[in-house]
Every structure is written in C-alpha cells, then in structure tokens.
Tab-separated table of C-alpha atoms and ligand atoms in Angstrom:
chain	number	residue	atom	x	y	z
J	201	UNK	CA	0.000	0.000	0.000
J	202	UNK	CA	1.238	3.537	-0.782
J	203	UNK	CA	2.477	5.385	2.277
J	204	UNK	CA	0.344	8.433	3.072
J	205	UNK	CA	2.033	11.733	3.951
J	206	UNK	CA	0.852	14.434	6.371
J	207	UNK	CA	1.982	17.969	7.147
J	208	UNK	CA	1.459	19.189	10.725
J	209	UNK	CA	2.047	22.775	11.853
J	210	UNK	CA	3.242	23.311	15.437
J	211	UNK	CA	4.670	19.771	15.540
J	212	UNK	CA	7.435	20.316	18.131
J	213	UNK	CA	5.139	20.288	21.177
J	214	UNK	CA	1.780	19.354	22.631
J	215	UNK	CA	-0.971	18.116	20.323
J	216	UNK	CA	1.132	18.479	17.150
J	217	UNK	CA	3.904	16.312	18.568
J	218	UNK	CA	1.421	13.688	19.807
J	219	UNK	CA	-0.113	13.630	16.337
J	220	UNK	CA	3.271	13.038	14.702
J	221	UNK	CA	3.636	9.969	16.942
J	222	UNK	CA	0.074	8.791	16.190
J	223	UNK	CA	0.802	9.058	12.467
J	224	UNK	CA	4.082	7.174	12.885
J	225	UNK	CA	2.205	4.308	14.562
J	226	UNK	CA	-0.353	4.353	11.723
J	227	UNK	CA	2.351	4.253	9.024
J	228	UNK	CA	1.809	7.840	7.850
J	229	UNK	CA	4.978	9.848	7.067
J	230	UNK	CA	5.115	13.285	8.688
J	231	UNK	CA	6.492	16.655	7.670
J	232	UNK	CA	6.248	18.778	10.801
J	233	UNK	CA	6.709	22.514	11.124
J	234	UNK	CA	8.334	24.007	14.233
J	235	UNK	CA	8.457	27.695	15.132
J	236	UNK	CA	12.125	28.609	15.831
J	237	UNK	CA	11.179	31.582	18.051
J	238	UNK	CA	9.581	29.170	20.546
J	239	UNK	CA	11.707	27.060	22.922
J	240	UNK	CA	10.466	23.635	21.737
J	241	UNK	CA	13.267	21.363	20.461
J	242	UNK	CA	12.175	19.675	17.194
J	243	UNK	CA	14.577	16.819	17.944
J	244	UNK	CA	12.146	15.540	20.593
J	245	UNK	CA	9.504	14.920	17.918
J	246	UNK	CA	12.078	13.326	15.576
J	247	UNK	CA	13.125	10.955	18.389
J	248	UNK	CA	9.561	10.024	19.383
J	249	UNK	CA	8.596	9.342	15.763
J	250	UNK	CA	11.714	7.217	15.238
J	251	UNK	CA	10.903	5.235	18.427
J	252	UNK	CA	7.427	4.605	17.013
J	253	UNK	CA	9.007	3.292	13.791
J	254	UNK	CA	7.916	6.238	11.630
J	255	UNK	CA	9.399	8.760	9.216
J	256	UNK	CA	9.455	12.449	10.043
J	257	UNK	CA	10.995	15.565	8.567
J	258	UNK	CA	10.953	18.610	10.895
J	259	UNK	CA	11.313	22.019	9.231
J	260	UNK	CA	11.302	25.601	10.539
J	261	UNK	CA	7.947	27.229	9.909
J	262	UNK	CA	6.158	30.488	10.549
J	263	UNK	CA	2.467	30.220	9.674
J	264	UNK	CA	2.251	34.015	9.323
J	265	UNK	CA	4.575	33.804	6.292
J	266	UNK	CA	2.930	32.368	3.167
J	267	UNK	CA	6.270	31.468	1.563
J	268	UNK	CA	7.272	29.481	4.653
J	269	UNK	CA	3.963	27.583	4.663
J	270	UNK	CA	4.169	26.912	0.908
J	271	UNK	CA	7.691	25.548	1.397
J	272	UNK	CA	6.481	23.062	4.055
J	273	UNK	CA	3.983	21.541	1.618
J	274	UNK	CA	6.524	21.561	-1.217
J	275	UNK	CA	9.072	19.782	0.986
J	276	UNK	CA	6.523	17.066	1.764
J	277	UNK	CA	6.199	16.321	-1.938
J	278	UNK	CA	9.938	16.676	-2.607
J	279	UNK	CA	10.882	14.359	0.268
J	280	UNK	CA	8.088	11.785	0.359
J	281	UNK	CA	6.640	12.130	-3.169
J	282	UNK	CA	3.085	13.089	-2.223
J	283	UNK	CA	0.872	14.949	0.239
J	284	UNK	CA	-2.384	13.494	1.575
J	285	UNK	CA	-3.235	15.244	4.851
J	286	UNK	CA	-2.730	18.712	6.352
J	287	UNK	CA	-3.310	19.512	10.014
J	288	UNK	CA	-3.393	23.207	10.933
J	289	UNK	CA	-2.489	22.890	14.593
J	290	UNK	CA	-0.094	25.806	15.254
J	291	UNK	CA	-1.571	28.246	17.711
J	292	UNK	CA	-0.776	31.352	19.717
J	293	UNK	CA	-2.467	32.197	23.031
J	294	UNK	CA	-2.122	35.555	24.783
J	295	UNK	CA	-4.084	37.259	27.518
J	296	UNK	CA	-5.425	40.728	26.545
J	297	UNK	CA	-8.424	42.440	28.178
J	298	UNK	CA	-10.378	44.528	25.642
J	299	UNK	CA	-9.232	47.915	26.961
J	300	UNK	CA	-5.585	46.830	26.686
J	301	UNK	CA	-6.055	45.242	23.257
J	302	UNK	CA	-3.817	46.898	20.678
J	303	UNK	CA	-4.480	46.537	16.971
J	304	UNK	CA	-1.112	44.812	16.722
J	305	UNK	CA	-2.034	42.218	19.369
J	306	UNK	CA	-5.397	41.566	17.698
J	307	UNK	CA	-3.862	41.221	14.224
J	308	UNK	CA	-1.000	39.011	15.416
J	309	UNK	CA	-3.477	36.600	17.010
J	310	UNK	CA	-5.690	36.327	13.933
J	311	UNK	CA	-2.630	36.027	11.709
J	312	UNK	CA	-1.528	32.832	13.464
J	313	UNK	CA	-4.772	31.257	14.700
J	314	UNK	CA	-7.068	31.938	11.735
J	315	UNK	CA	-5.163	33.172	8.661
J	316	UNK	CA	-2.438	30.616	9.441
J	317	UNK	CA	-5.039	27.852	9.031
J	318	UNK	CA	-6.076	29.196	5.620
J	319	UNK	CA	-2.413	29.468	4.534
J	320	UNK	CA	-1.735	25.887	5.632
J	321	UNK	CA	-4.710	24.496	3.746
J	322	UNK	CA	-4.094	26.639	0.628
J	323	UNK	CA	-0.498	25.441	0.431
J	324	UNK	CA	-1.406	21.780	0.967
J	325	UNK	CA	-4.424	21.538	-1.322
J	326	UNK	CA	-2.269	22.498	-4.336
J	327	UNK	CA	-0.570	19.108	-3.973
J	328	UNK	CA	-3.541	16.977	-2.899
J	329	UNK	CA	-5.722	14.629	-4.880
J	330	UNK	CA	-8.777	12.459	-4.222
J	331	UNK	CA	-8.727	11.156	-0.637
J	332	UNK	CA	-7.012	14.249	0.754
J	333	UNK	CA	-8.061	15.481	4.194
J	334	UNK	CA	-7.681	18.722	6.139
J	335	UNK	CA	-8.129	19.222	9.885
J	336	UNK	CA	-7.854	22.472	11.852
J	337	UNK	CA	-7.658	22.834	15.625
J	338	UNK	CA	-10.219	25.282	17.010
J	339	UNK	CA	-10.962	25.543	20.766
J	340	UNK	CA	-13.934	25.507	23.133
J	341	UNK	CA	-12.803	29.132	23.752
J	342	UNK	CA	-14.597	30.693	20.799
J	343	UNK	CA	-15.763	27.396	19.284
J	344	UNK	CA	-18.305	26.951	22.136
J	345	UNK	CA	-17.642	29.299	25.065
J	346	UNK	CA	-16.532	32.888	25.471
J	347	UNK	CA	-13.309	33.483	27.461
J	348	UNK	CA	-12.722	36.716	29.316
J	349	UNK	CA	-9.491	38.552	28.448
J	350	UNK	CA	-9.040	36.396	25.332
J	351	UNK	CA	-11.437	37.952	22.780
J	352	UNK	CA	-8.853	37.848	19.978
J	353	UNK	CA	-8.055	34.166	20.570
J	354	UNK	CA	-11.751	33.261	20.819
J	355	UNK	CA	-12.605	35.255	17.674
J	356	UNK	CA	-9.899	33.463	15.712
J	357	UNK	CA	-10.923	30.044	17.037
J	358	UNK	CA	-14.613	30.798	16.305
J	359	UNK	CA	-13.633	31.516	12.711
J	360	UNK	CA	-12.045	28.104	12.237
J	361	UNK	CA	-15.284	26.030	11.990
J	362	UNK	CA	-16.685	28.487	9.411
J	363	UNK	CA	-13.524	28.241	7.350
J	364	UNK	CA	-13.650	24.429	7.515
J	365	UNK	CA	-17.351	24.198	6.600
J	366	UNK	CA	-16.780	26.374	3.546
J	367	UNK	CA	-13.733	24.436	2.371
J	368	UNK	CA	-15.594	21.161	2.915
J	369	UNK	CA	-18.151	22.295	0.360
J	370	UNK	CA	-15.630	23.900	-1.991
J	371	UNK	CA	-13.235	20.933	-2.067
J	372	UNK	CA	-15.739	18.066	-2.013
J	373	UNK	CA	-15.747	17.782	-5.803
J	374	UNK	CA	-11.986	17.143	-5.651
J	375	UNK	CA	-12.513	14.370	-3.080
J	376	UNK	CA	-10.868	16.395	-0.290
J	377	UNK	CA	-12.533	16.502	3.148
J	378	UNK	CA	-12.186	19.268	5.744
J	379	UNK	CA	-13.121	19.164	9.437
J	380	UNK	CA	-12.359	21.031	12.643
J	381	UNK	CA	-11.565	19.684	16.104
J	382	UNK	CA	-12.658	21.690	19.147
J	383	UNK	CA	-10.567	20.636	22.156
J	384	UNK	CA	-11.522	21.425	25.720
J	385	UNK	CA	-8.793	21.606	28.372
J	386	UNK	CA	-5.778	19.583	27.278
J	387	UNK	CA	-2.523	19.463	29.269
J	388	UNK	CA	0.128	20.930	26.949
J	389	UNK	CA	2.700	23.757	27.116
J	390	UNK	CA	-0.072	26.164	26.055
J	391	UNK	CA	-2.517	25.371	28.877
J	392	UNK	CA	0.316	25.033	31.438
J	393	UNK	CA	1.291	28.676	30.781
J	394	UNK	CA	-0.021	30.480	33.890
J	395	UNK	CA	0.474	33.915	32.353
J	396	UNK	CA	-1.708	33.455	29.276
J	397	UNK	CA	-3.776	30.375	30.134
J	398	UNK	CA	-4.901	28.426	33.201
J	399	UNK	CA	-1.546	27.077	34.405
J	400	UNK	CA	-1.171	23.864	36.463
J	401	UNK	CA	-3.347	25.084	39.371
J	402	UNK	CA	-6.075	26.383	37.070
J	403	UNK	CA	-6.140	23.094	35.185
J	404	UNK	CA	-6.421	21.092	38.416
J	405	UNK	CA	-9.304	23.301	39.549
J	406	UNK	CA	-11.040	23.112	36.164
J	407	UNK	CA	-10.731	19.319	36.162
J	408	UNK	CA	-13.292	19.215	38.982
J	409	UNK	CA	-15.935	20.624	36.589
J	410	UNK	CA	-15.195	18.101	33.835
J	411	UNK	CA	-17.584	15.113	33.863
J	412	UNK	CA	-14.756	12.663	33.066
J	413	UNK	CA	-12.951	14.122	36.104
J	414	UNK	CA	-9.699	15.206	34.462
J	415	UNK	CA	-8.203	17.392	31.752
J	416	UNK	CA	-7.423	15.736	28.421
J	417	UNK	CA	-4.135	14.455	27.054
J	418	UNK	CA	-2.541	15.523	23.763
J	419	UNK	CA	-2.604	11.941	22.470
J	420	UNK	CA	-6.390	11.834	22.943
J	421	UNK	CA	-6.830	14.809	20.616
J	422	UNK	CA	-4.236	13.352	18.227
J	423	UNK	CA	-6.228	10.148	18.025
J	424	UNK	CA	-9.327	12.061	16.869
J	425	UNK	CA	-7.345	14.064	14.306
J	426	UNK	CA	-5.752	10.898	12.927
J	427	UNK	CA	-9.220	9.348	12.580
J	428	UNK	CA	-10.517	12.455	10.779
J	429	UNK	CA	-7.794	12.209	8.151
J	430	UNK	CA	-8.122	8.440	7.704
J	431	UNK	CA	-10.283	6.377	5.359
J	432	UNK	CA	-12.300	5.378	8.453
J	433	UNK	CA	-13.973	8.805	8.276
J	434	UNK	CA	-14.423	8.873	4.484
J	435	UNK	CA	-18.014	10.248	4.657
J	436	UNK	CA	-17.316	12.859	7.342
J	437	UNK	CA	-16.733	16.431	6.171
J	438	UNK	CA	-17.594	19.988	7.212
J	439	UNK	CA	-17.978	19.040	10.891
J	440	UNK	CA	-16.516	20.515	14.056
J	441	UNK	CA	-16.089	17.901	16.751
J	442	UNK	CA	-15.802	18.808	20.415
J	443	UNK	CA	-13.399	16.680	22.509
J	444	UNK	CA	-13.637	17.907	26.091
J	445	UNK	CA	-14.448	15.102	28.555
J	446	UNK	CA	-18.043	16.345	28.669
J	447	UNK	CA	-17.202	19.865	29.907
J	448	UNK	CA	-19.468	21.787	27.520
J	449	UNK	CA	-22.509	19.496	27.853
J	450	UNK	CA	-22.519	19.585	31.644
J	451	UNK	CA	-25.483	21.088	33.452
J	452	UNK	CA	-24.125	23.977	35.579
J	453	UNK	CA	-24.493	23.414	39.322
B	1282	NAI	P1	1.494	24.234	22.187
B	1282	NAI	O1	1.770	25.623	22.613
B	1282	NAI	O2	2.355	23.137	22.663
B	1282	NAI	O3	1.427	24.123	20.593
B	1282	NAI	C1	1.277	25.209	19.740
B	1282	NAI	C2	2.390	25.137	18.712
B	1282	NAI	O4	2.210	26.173	17.726
B	1282	NAI	C3	3.779	25.351	19.320
B	1282	NAI	O5	4.634	24.298	18.924
B	1282	NAI	C4	4.228	26.677	18.745
B	1282	NAI	O6	5.634	26.768	18.578
B	1282	NAI	C5	3.488	26.698	17.415
B	1282	NAI	N1	3.379	28.038	16.853
B	1282	NAI	C6	3.040	29.182	17.492
B	1282	NAI	N2	3.127	30.220	16.654
B	1282	NAI	C7	3.520	29.724	15.445
B	1282	NAI	C8	3.806	30.295	14.176
B	1282	NAI	N3	3.697	31.626	13.961
B	1282	NAI	N4	4.184	29.486	13.172
B	1282	NAI	C9	4.299	28.152	13.367
B	1282	NAI	N5	4.069	27.547	14.546
B	1282	NAI	C10	3.690	28.334	15.566
B	1282	NAI	O7	0.005	23.952	22.655
B	1282	NAI	P2	-1.100	22.907	22.152
B	1282	NAI	O8	-2.110	22.883	23.221
B	1282	NAI	O9	-0.515	21.647	21.683
B	1282	NAI	O10	-1.740	23.702	20.931
B	1282	NAI	C11	-2.096	23.077	19.691
B	1282	NAI	C12	-3.377	23.705	19.199
B	1282	NAI	O11	-4.452	23.326	20.057
B	1282	NAI	C13	-3.360	25.227	19.195
B	1282	NAI	O12	-3.986	25.708	18.015
B	1282	NAI	C14	-4.184	25.575	20.416
B	1282	NAI	O13	-4.751	26.868	20.347
B	1282	NAI	C15	-5.196	24.472	20.382
B	1282	NAI	N6	-5.935	24.235	21.621
B	1282	NAI	C16	-5.280	23.832	22.759
B	1282	NAI	C17	-5.997	23.587	23.919
B	1282	NAI	C18	-5.351	23.148	25.202
B	1282	NAI	O14	-6.054	23.090	26.232
B	1282	NAI	N7	-4.058	22.842	25.215
B	1282	NAI	C19	-7.450	23.769	23.962
B	1282	NAI	C20	-8.038	24.154	22.717
B	1282	NAI	C21	-7.289	24.381	21.593
C-alpha cells in the first residue's frame, strides 16, 4: 500500500507532537513545522517518531509567512513524493483584556490562529488529490464558550469552523474533506502557561468541573485528528467535533 504523507504545523510540542507519533504508529509519514522563536526542540519529535518506527521531517515554519507555509507543503512532496493530509495545529495564546487590546495584538493573534489555518490548507491543497483530508484545531474558547481577556483568541478560534465548513463544500468535488476539532482543556505547554492560560493550578481546579474528572491528554486529541484524516472517516466532512471530557454538555451546578 502507498504510504500516506501528512503535514502538521506546530509539531514540536503538545498536540502536534502527539499527532506526529500517532501518524508514525499508523504508518503515515510526517512533515512537521516548528516555530524557531519558541523554545520547543524539534529533535524531541524526531526521536519520538523514530521510536514509534515512523518517518518524520521537521522544518522551521512560521504560519504568518505564506512562503514558509508553501515551502512546508513543497518539501513534503519533494521528500516523500506526495501529500495526503494537512493539520493546521499551530496556535498562539495571549491574555489581553479589551481595553488593553492593541491593533497589533489583535492582528497578530488572527494572523496565526485563523489566517495561518487558511495558509496551511491553501499550500497543501495544491498538492492533494482524491482522498485528501484537512483538519484544523479550534478551541472551546470561541468554538463553544466565550473566554474573558481572550477575545482575539476566541474570535480566531470561532472563525475556524466556518472556514472548515466552507472548504468542505468547496473541495468536495476534488474528493478532499475538511473538518475542525474543538478541544476542551488539554494538558500541553499552552494550557500550562499560567500567564496566558490556566496554568497547572487552574487546570487542576477546572478538572473538577469536567464530567470525566480530568483534563485531556494531547494523544487523545491526536487520536481524533488521525481518525478524521483516515479512510475510516471517508463520509465525514464539514464538521466541528468537540473533545472535552463532557465539559461543555454539563449542566451547571
Ligand atoms: P502548544 O503551545 O504546545 O502548541 C502550539 C504550537 O504552535 C507550538 O509548537 C508553537 O511553537 C506553534 N506556533 C506558534 N506560533 C507559530 C507560528 N507563527 N508558526 C508556526 N508555529 C507556531 O500547545 P497545544 O495545546 O498543543 O496547541 C495546539 C493547538 O491546540 C493550538 O492551536 C491551540 O490553540 C489548540 N488548543 C489547545 C488547547 C489546550 O487546552 N491545550 C485547547 C483548545 C485548543
């Protein structure tokens, strides 16, 4: 069987790294983008993928730069000969109350968390044929809930399902599917950042309100994303799937 090939943005940490490992286990080759300005070492993903018996190319990437995103997709084809799946996972999270919100902070957030998704899909679809699949990572912040002091993040994440629905319709004739994943609270470097997110104490407190009694793991989100790009979900497109341990369907008490 032909080996499938996936590009993943933000693949040096958290959900993106867990997805690279999930793909390795499933026999899918990975071209992962890492953001050099962040402290994550791409070698960790290379090592984990190798341990899982997979193939992975890690390349520097800035999703705010169209040329950089185009190059990631081109490298997938140059290195592995094809491109089947694209996962727009890279994300920025910053705290900014409305009255402190600068235009620059607003634009920087949308540039990564919404326009970056479009750039990733635009670059990948050029190389994709029948059976291609796109997945973007939204968030319950914006995708379901509001989040105080994070209006720019929530606005960007609320835009992601709309983008995915539209591309699902537009690309269906080419046999390419497009879905969004809406994670709840997942323990990763992003959510462990006490300055911009909940931090370890906030996550522990929030876990008490989650019906399954805990925050999620990156590999649990990765498992859903892998499914959404696989043949097992061949009739599933244009959907936004919440994965949150029951948090958003809980009756408030
Ligand atoms: P993370 O912070 O480990 O991953 C985000 C990745 O995006 C990092 O590797 C970072 O270097 C990369 N990135 C940031 N700016 C970039 C840029 N300009 N170009 C390329 N890459 C860039 O955190 P996590 O949680 O794994 O985040 C993955 C996605 O999941 C993000 O889109 C995030 O917003 C989303 N998410 C996370 C939740 C959580 O509770 N951890 C909840 C809901 C959504």
